[in-house]
Every structure is written in structure tokens, then in C-alpha cells.
Amino acid sequence: MKPEFTLKSVEVSLTPQRRFEEYLQSRGMRNTQQRRYLLDAIYASHDHFDADMLIDQLPSKGEKGYVSRPTIYRSLIEFVDAGLLRRFELDGRAVYEHDYGYPQHDHLHCTRCDTLFEFQSEELFAIRNQVAQDQNFRVSGHRLIISGICERCNRAPRRQRRKQDLI
Amino acid sequence: MKPEFTLKSVEVSLTPQRRFEEYLQSRGMRNTQQRRYLLDAIYASHDHFDADMLIDQLPSKGEKGYVSRPTIYRSLIEFVDAGLLRRFELDGRAVYEHDYGYPQHDHLHCTRCDTLFEFQSEELFAIRNQVAQDQNFRVSGHRLIISGICERCNRAPRRQRRKQDLI
DNA sequence: ATCATTGCAAAAGATTTGCAAGGTC
DNA sequence: GACCTTGCAAATCTTTTGCAATGAT
């Protein structure tokens, strides 16, 4: 799924899979089938997703490629730690998106169709840094979510959530 | 508890309690003891709080002023709906703050002592509105949280979380 | 062979709900 | 008295954990 509009790209030297292998090696962790299945599923598209969407995307119990729920939760934590995914909270659940090789950005959240739209703003970073400096605060990151109704839902007031989000 | 630094104030014509009474009347809802106990507790300070902090602040079961957990959760939803409280998510739990008579603002979150610091920025609103306009997005609100380490924790690297947040 | 990892089952934490009893208008 | 609310208990939902079996190095 393509992003909703163009973002500046970022230089990347390794594939996410390769980078994760290095992360594993550096920590004495193991490159298991489950971790590979999960990375493949995650990088099969560019959508935002939560644990349940990832589970639905994977084969069912008994089939090849199945990964149990606890392992999925454990792996998501590892992927975030490895810098492959960013995590944030939306309506009380954890949502993930690609991080490695993907630029920092913020979101517009349509509360009607539940779609997340991305945007980048230099000015936002400038404000963030200025505010932090004023309070002698050492910034590690930020999260901005603008809520409202997207253009599509504005045009079609009674439309259901978008097909792509029902996966 | 005073805010961490000065915010522009907002004109208010009614006390929160009065405003909530009007809200109740307009909906055929009832002004119960529990709702009054909760509002009194909430307006006894100006801190950010979650459901558990509110429960801890109230009398225990059997004592006068006790309110059960389900009622607290139900009431918090009503207070948000009535415009008395704003709600947001932090580390997976719901956090509330005063809304009525209190200006819109955003937060710096110290991940060491877990304190929330408030700030206001006109420029942030301008950016928000511009981004939304560019995407034909109808804004209903936004939430920005800047994460990092606050000045106090920076000066005292090993300090525990602030006393005021242990309540 | 060692020791990290998995899947299962169960636990945990936060929040929500059905419902009978009680309180407010 | 009508009917909104409450408190209890139990359910839900998401995520986490203990542990024995399995798998990677």
C-alpha cells in the first residue's frame, strides 16, 4: 500500500531483514523461522497495523508460517528495539509502522474510517525543539496525531470504513 | 497543584459543577451523590490523573464518599462528553486533565519521572491547520506529546519519580 | 550440547457490561 | 412511581508471563 502522499525518503544500506540479523547476532539472539515469517509479513505492505492485523495476515494454527500470539507480541517488541518498527497508541491499542528506512513523520487520523494519513513538517520539529529548549527538556521523540474527518469521508458522509482497513 | 508554567487562561461563566448539572438536565440524567463526589475530587487539584489515582483519592468501600470502580469509569466518560475533562492515552492507560475553563495545550512527558509538563504554541496550531487544509481534512483536535527527560531529572540522574506522582 | 525461543495455558491489567437493588426526579 | 444509576460480579480485550518442549548455533 502506497503512503497517502509523498514523504522524503531516507538512505538505507541494508534490508530490514539483514539489519535484524545483525541486531540478533549482536545480542546472541537467534534467527528463527518465526521471526523471519513475521518480518516477511510486515514488509509485504507498508500499512500501519496492530497485533491482530498481523495475526490475521499470517497462516492459521497448524499451517506452515503460523506464529503464536505470545511470540508475535514478543517479536514486535524486538522489532521496535531493533529500530525496524515504530510503535504508538491509538484508542488504547498498540499500532506499528515501518521505521527503518522510512522518514520520521506524524499522522492525521480519520475518526470515521479509522485511516491514518502521514505528513512531514520541518516547522513542527522546530517548534518541538524550541519548546523543549525553553524548558531545558532533553527530547527523545514526539508523537502528534491530528484527529478529524478525511476528505473522502467528508465527501461521502455515510460511507463505511475503507476496505483496505478491514484486513 | 499549579501548572508547571503559566498558560493563557480562558473565560468561564459557570463552575464545572454547575456546567455539569446543565449537561445532566439537558439529557435527562440525574445529579447523583457519586457524580458530585467525583467532581469534587477531580477539582480538588489540577493534576493529570488516571482512574486508579482517582480511586485512591476517594474514600474506601464502606466509607462516606466511596464510589465503585465501574461508576468511576462510567462517570469519566460522561465528564469528557460534558466537556469538563480531556482524555488521552499514555503508555496504554487513559489519562485525564481539566478541560472546562482550561486552555488547550500540549505536553512534554518525562519518561524518567513520568511527569507531564504543559505548553501552548500558536505556531503548532497554525501548522496543524495548514497540514489539514492541504489534505482537505476537517480537524476536530490534536494531541502532541514530546517525550524526553525533564530538567530536574537531567540534573539528578538517579532520582526516583517525583513524590507528587506517587499519590 | 547448550541455551535461546516457542507455544500453551494461564495470568494480568485496564476497562466494560448485565442485572438486580437502590436512588433521584 | 417511573426510570436512571449504582455496585456487584463477571466478561472483555489486549498484552504478558511461567514453564516444559523444541530448535538454533
Short mmCIF file of C-alpha atoms (C1' of nucleotides) in Angstrom, two decimals:
data_model
loop_
_atom_site.label_atom_id
_atom_site.label_comp_id
_atom_site.label_asym_id
_atom_site.label_seq_id
_atom_site.Cartn_x
_atom_site.Cartn_y
_atom_site.Cartn_z
CA MET A 1 0.00 0.00 0.00
CA LYS A 2 1.49 3.31 -1.01
CA PRO A 3 1.66 6.12 1.52
CA GLU A 4 -1.13 8.62 1.30
CA PHE A 5 1.23 11.19 -0.11
CA THR A 6 4.90 11.50 -0.79
CA LEU A 7 7.39 11.67 2.05
CA LYS A 8 11.06 12.35 1.77
CA SER A 9 12.92 9.10 1.64
CA VAL A 10 15.86 8.08 3.77
CA GLU A 11 19.14 6.42 2.80
CA VAL A 12 19.33 2.78 3.84
CA SER A 13 22.25 0.44 3.41
CA LEU A 14 20.73 -2.88 4.49
CA THR A 15 17.41 -4.60 4.01
CA PRO A 16 15.32 -4.74 7.17
CA GLN A 17 15.89 -8.47 7.30
CA ARG A 18 19.66 -8.05 7.13
CA ARG A 19 19.61 -5.34 9.71
CA PHE A 20 17.60 -7.50 12.04
CA GLU A 21 20.07 -10.34 11.59
CA GLU A 22 22.82 -8.00 12.74
CA TYR A 23 20.73 -6.97 15.70
CA LEU A 24 20.20 -10.61 16.64
CA GLN A 25 23.85 -11.50 16.30
CA SER A 26 24.98 -8.54 18.33
CA ARG A 27 22.81 -9.78 21.18
CA GLY A 28 23.37 -13.51 20.94
CA MET A 29 19.76 -13.95 19.82
CA ARG A 30 18.67 -16.47 17.21
CA ASN A 31 17.35 -16.10 13.74
CA THR A 32 14.27 -18.26 13.99
CA GLN A 33 11.63 -19.17 11.42
CA GLN A 34 9.00 -17.27 13.36
CA ARG A 35 10.98 -14.06 13.30
CA ARG A 36 11.54 -14.43 9.57
CA TYR A 37 7.85 -15.16 8.92
CA LEU A 38 6.90 -12.06 10.85
CA LEU A 39 9.37 -9.76 9.12
CA ASP A 40 8.24 -11.02 5.73
CA ALA A 41 4.61 -10.38 6.61
CA ILE A 42 5.37 -6.94 7.99
CA TYR A 43 7.37 -5.88 4.95
CA ALA A 44 4.83 -7.30 2.49
CA SER A 45 3.00 -3.99 2.77
CA HIS A 46 3.56 -0.52 4.11
CA ASP A 47 0.41 -0.17 6.17
CA HIS A 48 0.00 0.68 9.78
CA PHE A 49 -1.01 -2.42 11.68
CA ASP A 50 -1.67 -3.82 15.11
CA ALA A 51 -1.03 -7.27 16.56
CA ASP A 52 -4.39 -8.61 15.43
CA MET A 53 -3.99 -7.45 11.87
CA LEU A 54 -0.62 -9.17 11.76
CA ILE A 55 -2.09 -12.39 13.13
CA ASP A 56 -4.87 -12.29 10.55
CA GLN A 57 -2.28 -11.86 7.84
CA LEU A 58 -0.39 -15.00 8.88
CA PRO A 59 -1.35 -18.65 8.30
CA SER A 60 -3.62 -20.31 10.85
CA LYS A 61 -2.54 -22.73 13.53
CA GLY A 62 -1.28 -25.96 12.02
CA GLU A 63 -0.30 -24.37 8.70
CA LYS A 64 3.23 -23.51 7.66
CA GLY A 65 4.14 -20.00 8.70
CA TYR A 66 1.92 -19.91 11.77
CA VAL A 67 3.24 -17.88 14.69
CA SER A 68 1.61 -17.91 18.10
CA ARG A 69 0.22 -14.80 19.69
CA PRO A 70 2.75 -14.55 22.52
CA THR A 71 5.59 -14.84 20.02
CA ILE A 72 4.06 -12.11 17.91
CA TYR A 73 3.89 -9.76 20.88
CA ARG A 74 7.42 -10.64 21.90
CA SER A 75 8.73 -10.13 18.38
CA LEU A 76 7.03 -6.77 17.93
CA ILE A 77 8.91 -5.53 20.97
CA GLU A 78 12.15 -6.79 19.45
CA PHE A 79 11.45 -5.13 16.10
CA VAL A 80 10.87 -1.83 17.83
CA ASP A 81 14.03 -2.30 19.83
CA ALA A 82 15.95 -3.09 16.66
CA GLY A 83 14.72 0.13 15.08
CA LEU A 84 12.66 -1.62 12.41
CA LEU A 85 9.27 -0.53 13.69
CA ARG A 86 7.84 2.48 15.45
CA ARG A 87 5.05 1.92 17.92
CA PHE A 88 2.32 4.22 19.11
CA GLU A 89 -1.06 4.02 20.80
CA LEU A 90 -4.36 4.69 19.13
CA ASP A 91 -7.63 4.25 21.01
CA GLY A 92 -5.94 2.13 23.62
CA ARG A 93 -4.28 -0.38 21.33
CA ALA A 94 -0.71 -0.52 20.06
CA VAL A 95 -0.19 0.41 16.40
CA TYR A 96 3.01 -0.22 14.48
CA GLU A 97 4.55 1.21 11.33
CA HIS A 98 7.80 0.84 9.42
CA ASP A 99 10.67 2.80 10.86
CA TYR A 100 13.91 1.58 9.30
CA GLY A 101 14.48 3.38 6.02
CA TYR A 102 11.32 5.36 6.47
CA PRO A 103 11.33 9.01 7.47
CA GLN A 104 10.02 10.39 10.75
CA HIS A 105 6.54 11.74 10.25
CA ASP A 106 3.27 12.45 12.00
CA HIS A 107 -0.34 11.48 11.42
CA LEU A 108 -3.80 12.65 10.60
CA HIS A 109 -6.32 10.18 11.98
CA CYS A 110 -9.76 9.98 10.40
CA THR A 111 -12.10 9.03 13.20
CA ARG A 112 -14.77 7.97 10.70
CA CYS A 113 -12.89 5.44 8.55
CA ASP A 114 -10.01 4.97 11.02
CA THR A 115 -7.39 5.61 8.35
CA LEU A 116 -4.03 7.12 9.24
CA PHE A 117 -2.55 9.67 6.83
CA GLU A 118 1.07 10.71 7.09
CA PHE A 119 2.71 14.10 6.85
CA GLN A 120 6.08 15.68 7.48
CA SER A 121 6.70 19.14 8.81
CA GLU A 122 10.04 20.79 9.39
CA GLU A 123 8.32 23.55 11.29
CA LEU A 124 6.88 21.06 13.72
CA PHE A 125 10.37 19.86 14.57
CA ALA A 126 11.50 23.42 15.02
CA ILE A 127 8.66 24.13 17.43
CA ARG A 128 9.27 20.90 19.28
CA ASN A 129 12.92 21.71 19.76
CA GLN A 130 12.23 25.30 20.76
CA VAL A 131 9.66 24.31 23.36
CA ALA A 132 12.00 21.71 24.78
CA GLN A 133 14.89 24.12 24.89
CA ASP A 134 12.76 26.67 26.73
CA GLN A 135 12.14 24.12 29.47
CA ASN A 136 15.60 22.54 29.49
CA PHE A 137 13.99 19.30 28.39
CA ARG A 138 16.10 16.71 26.59
CA VAL A 139 13.92 15.45 23.74
CA SER A 140 13.97 11.82 22.70
CA GLY A 141 10.99 11.97 20.38
CA HIS A 142 7.43 13.12 19.89
CA ARG A 143 4.08 11.96 18.66
CA LEU A 144 1.48 14.21 17.05
CA ILE A 145 -1.87 12.92 15.92
CA ILE A 146 -4.35 15.29 14.32
CA SER A 147 -7.92 13.94 14.58
CA GLY A 148 -10.82 14.70 12.31
CA ILE A 149 -12.59 13.62 9.16
CA CYS A 150 -10.69 12.90 5.98
CA GLU A 151 -11.56 14.28 2.58
CA ARG A 152 -13.05 11.05 1.36
CA CYS A 153 -15.35 10.69 4.37
CA ASN A 154 -16.31 14.32 4.10
CA ARG A 155 -17.50 13.72 0.54
CA ALA A 156 -19.35 10.52 1.38
CA PRO A 157 -20.76 11.09 4.84
CA ARG A 158 -22.28 7.64 5.30
CA ARG A 159 -19.51 5.54 3.88
CA GLN A 160 -18.16 2.64 5.90
CA ARG A 161 -14.53 2.35 6.82
CA ARG A 162 -12.25 1.80 3.86
CA LYS A 163 -11.87 -1.72 2.51
CA GLN A 164 -8.11 -1.65 2.98
CA ASP A 165 -8.58 -1.21 6.69
CA LEU A 166 -10.83 -4.22 7.13
CA ILE A 167 -7.96 -6.67 6.60
CA MET B 1 -1.05 21.78 42.16
CA LYS B 2 -0.09 24.69 39.99
CA PRO B 3 0.65 24.10 36.34
CA GLU B 4 4.33 23.78 35.51
CA PHE B 5 4.32 27.20 33.91
CA THR B 6 1.80 29.83 33.00
CA LEU B 7 -0.83 29.18 30.37
CA LYS B 8 -3.23 31.67 28.97
CA SER B 9 -6.49 31.42 30.80
CA VAL B 10 -9.94 31.09 29.30
CA GLU B 11 -13.16 32.87 30.15
CA VAL B 12 -15.63 30.70 32.03
CA SER B 13 -19.11 31.63 33.11
CA LEU B 14 -20.08 28.62 35.22
CA THR B 15 -18.35 26.42 37.73
CA PRO B 16 -17.62 22.94 36.42
CA GLN B 17 -20.20 21.58 38.83
CA ARG B 18 -22.87 23.95 37.52
CA ARG B 19 -21.98 23.21 33.96
CA PHE B 20 -22.25 19.50 34.60
CA GLU B 21 -25.68 19.99 36.14
CA GLU B 22 -26.81 21.66 32.96
CA TYR B 23 -25.37 18.82 30.95
CA LEU B 24 -27.26 16.31 33.08
CA GLN B 25 -30.53 18.19 32.84
CA SER B 26 -30.25 18.58 29.10
CA ARG B 27 -30.02 14.82 28.81
CA GLY B 28 -32.50 13.73 31.42
CA MET B 29 -29.68 12.37 33.55
CA ARG B 30 -29.54 12.58 37.32
CA ASN B 31 -27.38 14.53 39.69
CA THR B 32 -26.28 11.74 41.98
CA GLN B 33 -24.06 11.73 45.04
CA GLN B 34 -21.44 9.69 43.22
CA ARG B 35 -21.14 12.18 40.39
CA ARG B 36 -20.78 15.02 42.88
CA TYR B 37 -18.16 13.15 44.91
CA LEU B 38 -16.17 12.57 41.76
CA LEU B 39 -16.34 16.12 40.51
CA ASP B 40 -15.27 17.41 43.90
CA ALA B 41 -12.30 15.07 43.95
CA ILE B 42 -11.32 15.94 40.41
CA TYR B 43 -11.46 19.68 41.02
CA ALA B 44 -9.62 19.45 44.33
CA SER B 45 -6.40 19.63 42.33
CA HIS B 46 -5.24 20.45 38.85
CA ASP B 47 -3.14 17.39 38.21
CA HIS B 48 -3.29 14.92 35.43
CA PHE B 49 -4.75 11.66 36.72
CA ASP B 50 -5.95 8.24 35.72
CA ALA B 51 -8.78 6.11 37.04
CA ASP B 52 -6.64 4.49 39.71
CA MET B 53 -5.34 7.76 41.06
CA LEU B 54 -8.90 8.97 41.34
CA ILE B 55 -9.94 5.82 43.18
CA ASP B 56 -7.02 6.17 45.57
CA GLN B 57 -8.08 9.74 46.26
CA LEU B 58 -11.61 8.72 47.26
CA PRO B 59 -12.76 7.05 50.49
CA SER B 60 -12.61 3.27 50.70
CA LYS B 61 -15.55 0.92 50.39
CA GLY B 62 -17.93 1.34 53.29
CA GLU B 63 -16.92 4.94 53.99
CA LYS B 64 -18.89 8.00 53.03
CA GLY B 65 -17.92 9.23 49.59
CA TYR B 66 -16.95 5.84 48.21
CA VAL B 67 -17.62 5.34 44.51
CA SER B 68 -17.29 1.97 42.83
CA ARG B 69 -14.86 1.36 40.01
CA PRO B 70 -17.45 0.83 37.27
CA THR B 71 -19.17 4.06 38.24
CA ILE B 72 -15.86 5.89 38.10
CA TYR B 73 -15.18 4.64 34.60
CA ARG B 74 -18.72 5.49 33.52
CA SER B 75 -18.50 8.95 35.03
CA LEU B 76 -15.17 9.77 33.44
CA ILE B 77 -16.75 9.13 30.06
CA GLU B 78 -19.57 11.48 30.97
CA PHE B 79 -17.20 14.20 32.15
CA VAL B 80 -15.32 14.02 28.88
CA ASP B 81 -18.59 14.12 26.99
CA ALA B 82 -19.71 17.12 29.01
CA GLY B 83 -16.51 18.95 28.11
CA LEU B 84 -15.18 19.00 31.66
CA LEU B 85 -12.26 16.68 31.08
CA ARG B 86 -9.92 15.90 28.23
CA ARG B 87 -8.69 12.35 27.87
CA PHE B 88 -5.58 10.97 26.26
CA GLU B 89 -3.52 7.81 26.29
CA LEU B 90 -0.11 7.44 27.87
CA ASP B 91 1.68 4.11 27.93
CA GLY B 92 -1.52 2.27 27.29
CA ARG B 93 -3.61 3.79 30.05
CA ALA B 94 -6.14 6.61 29.92
CA VAL B 95 -5.05 9.91 31.45
CA TYR B 96 -7.40 12.81 32.20
CA GLU B 97 -6.96 16.52 32.73
CA HIS B 98 -9.21 19.51 33.26
CA ASP B 99 -10.73 20.89 30.09
CA TYR B 100 -13.53 23.28 31.02
CA GLY B 101 -12.08 26.72 31.69
CA TYR B 102 -8.62 25.49 30.93
CA PRO B 103 -6.85 26.33 27.69
CA GLN B 104 -5.94 23.83 25.00
CA HIS B 105 -2.32 22.85 25.37
CA ASP B 106 0.15 20.08 24.69
CA HIS B 107 2.60 18.10 26.78
CA LEU B 108 6.18 17.26 27.46
CA HIS B 109 6.39 13.84 29.06
CA CYS B 110 9.39 12.98 31.18
CA THR B 111 9.93 9.26 30.75
CA ARG B 112 12.11 9.15 33.85
CA CYS B 113 9.83 10.67 36.49
CA ASP B 114 6.63 10.29 34.45
CA THR B 115 5.67 13.92 34.95
CA LEU B 116 3.64 15.80 32.35
CA PHE B 117 4.58 19.41 31.64
CA GLU B 118 2.24 21.66 29.70
CA PHE B 119 2.93 24.18 26.97
CA GLN B 120 1.00 26.24 24.47
CA SER B 121 2.08 27.11 20.98
CA GLU B 122 0.23 29.25 18.48
CA GLU B 123 2.59 28.08 15.78
CA LEU B 124 1.64 24.49 16.43
CA PHE B 125 -1.99 25.32 15.77
CA ALA B 126 -1.03 27.11 12.60
CA ILE B 127 0.91 24.10 11.35
CA ARG B 128 -1.88 21.77 12.31
CA ASN B 129 -4.43 23.79 10.40
CA GLN B 130 -2.20 24.19 7.38
CA VAL B 131 -1.45 20.47 7.16
CA ALA B 132 -5.13 19.68 7.47
CA GLN B 133 -6.09 22.22 4.87
CA ASP B 134 -3.55 20.78 2.45
CA GLN B 135 -5.22 17.41 2.73
CA ASN B 136 -8.82 18.64 2.88
CA PHE B 137 -9.03 17.20 6.34
CA ARG B 138 -11.62 18.57 8.76
CA VAL B 139 -9.83 18.88 12.11
CA SER B 140 -11.58 18.13 15.36
CA GLY B 141 -8.49 18.19 17.56
CA HIS B 142 -4.94 17.05 18.03
CA ARG B 143 -2.61 15.57 20.58
CA LEU B 144 1.12 16.23 20.72
CA ILE B 145 3.33 14.62 23.31
CA ILE B 146 7.03 15.37 23.34
CA SER B 147 8.99 12.67 25.15
CA GLY B 148 12.32 13.00 26.88
CA ILE B 149 13.99 13.83 30.17
CA CYS B 150 12.98 16.86 32.17
CA GLU B 151 15.38 19.40 33.58
CA ARG B 152 15.08 18.09 37.11
CA CYS B 153 15.84 14.51 36.10
CA ASN B 154 18.69 15.69 33.94
CA ARG B 155 20.27 17.33 36.96
CA ALA B 156 19.68 14.34 39.23
CA PRO B 157 20.16 11.31 37.02
CA ARG B 158 19.32 8.70 39.64
CA ARG B 159 16.33 10.37 41.24
CA GLN B 160 13.12 8.44 41.62
CA ARG B 161 9.84 9.65 40.23
CA ARG B 162 8.55 12.82 41.85
CA LYS B 163 6.65 12.49 45.11
CA GLN B 164 3.62 14.25 43.72
CA ASP B 165 3.18 11.50 41.16
CA LEU B 166 3.20 8.68 43.69
CA ILE B 167 -0.22 9.60 45.01
"C1'" DA C 1 25.20 -29.90 23.98
"C1'" DT C 2 23.94 -25.51 25.31
"C1'" DC C 3 20.85 -22.20 25.89
"C1'" DA C 4 17.58 -19.08 23.36
"C1'" DT C 5 12.88 -19.48 21.76
"C1'" DT C 6 8.42 -21.24 21.12
"C1'" DG C 7 3.58 -22.43 22.17
"C1'" DC C 8 0.44 -23.48 25.57
"C1'" DA C 9 -2.19 -22.19 29.28
"C1'" DA C 10 -2.91 -19.09 32.48
"C1'" DA C 11 -2.31 -14.56 34.49
"C1'" DA C 12 -2.50 -9.76 34.50
"C1'" DG C 13 -4.15 -5.09 33.91
"C1'" DA C 14 -7.44 -1.91 32.28
"C1'" DT C 15 -11.97 -1.21 31.12
"C1'" DT C 16 -16.78 -2.67 30.12
"C1'" DT C 17 -21.28 -4.90 30.76
"C1'" DG C 18 -25.65 -7.50 32.55
"C1'" DC C 19 -28.54 -7.12 36.00
"C1'" DA C 20 -30.99 -6.71 40.36
"C1'" DA C 21 -31.26 -3.35 44.03
"C1'" DG C 22 -31.40 1.36 45.18
"C1'" DG C 23 -31.73 6.50 44.46
"C1'" DT C 24 -33.47 10.71 42.07
"C1'" DC C 25 -36.87 13.33 39.87
"C1'" DG D 1 -43.88 5.60 40.71
"C1'" DA D 2 -41.06 5.74 36.69
"C1'" DC D 3 -36.81 5.03 35.26
"C1'" DC D 4 -31.95 6.45 35.65
"C1'" DT D 5 -27.85 4.78 38.40
"C1'" DT D 6 -25.24 2.11 41.19
"C1'" DG D 7 -22.48 -1.81 42.78
"C1'" DC D 8 -21.51 -6.40 42.26
"C1'" DA D 9 -19.76 -10.00 39.69
"C1'" DA D 10 -18.33 -11.45 35.66
"C1'" DA D 11 -16.91 -10.68 30.99
"C1'" DT D 12 -13.83 -8.45 27.56
"C1'" DC D 13 -9.85 -7.06 25.36
"C1'" DT D 14 -5.12 -6.63 24.93
"C1'" DT D 15 -0.86 -7.92 26.40
"C1'" DT D 16 2.31 -10.53 29.43
"C1'" DT D 17 4.36 -14.48 31.85
"C1'" DG D 18 5.74 -19.33 33.75
"C1'" DC D 19 7.27 -23.29 32.02
"C1'" DA D 20 8.19 -27.59 29.59
"C1'" DA D 21 9.25 -28.82 24.93
"C1'" DT D 22 11.66 -27.51 20.78
"C1'" DG D 23 15.07 -25.56 17.84
"C1'" DA D 24 19.29 -22.74 16.51
"C1'" DT D 25 24.13 -22.36 16.92
#
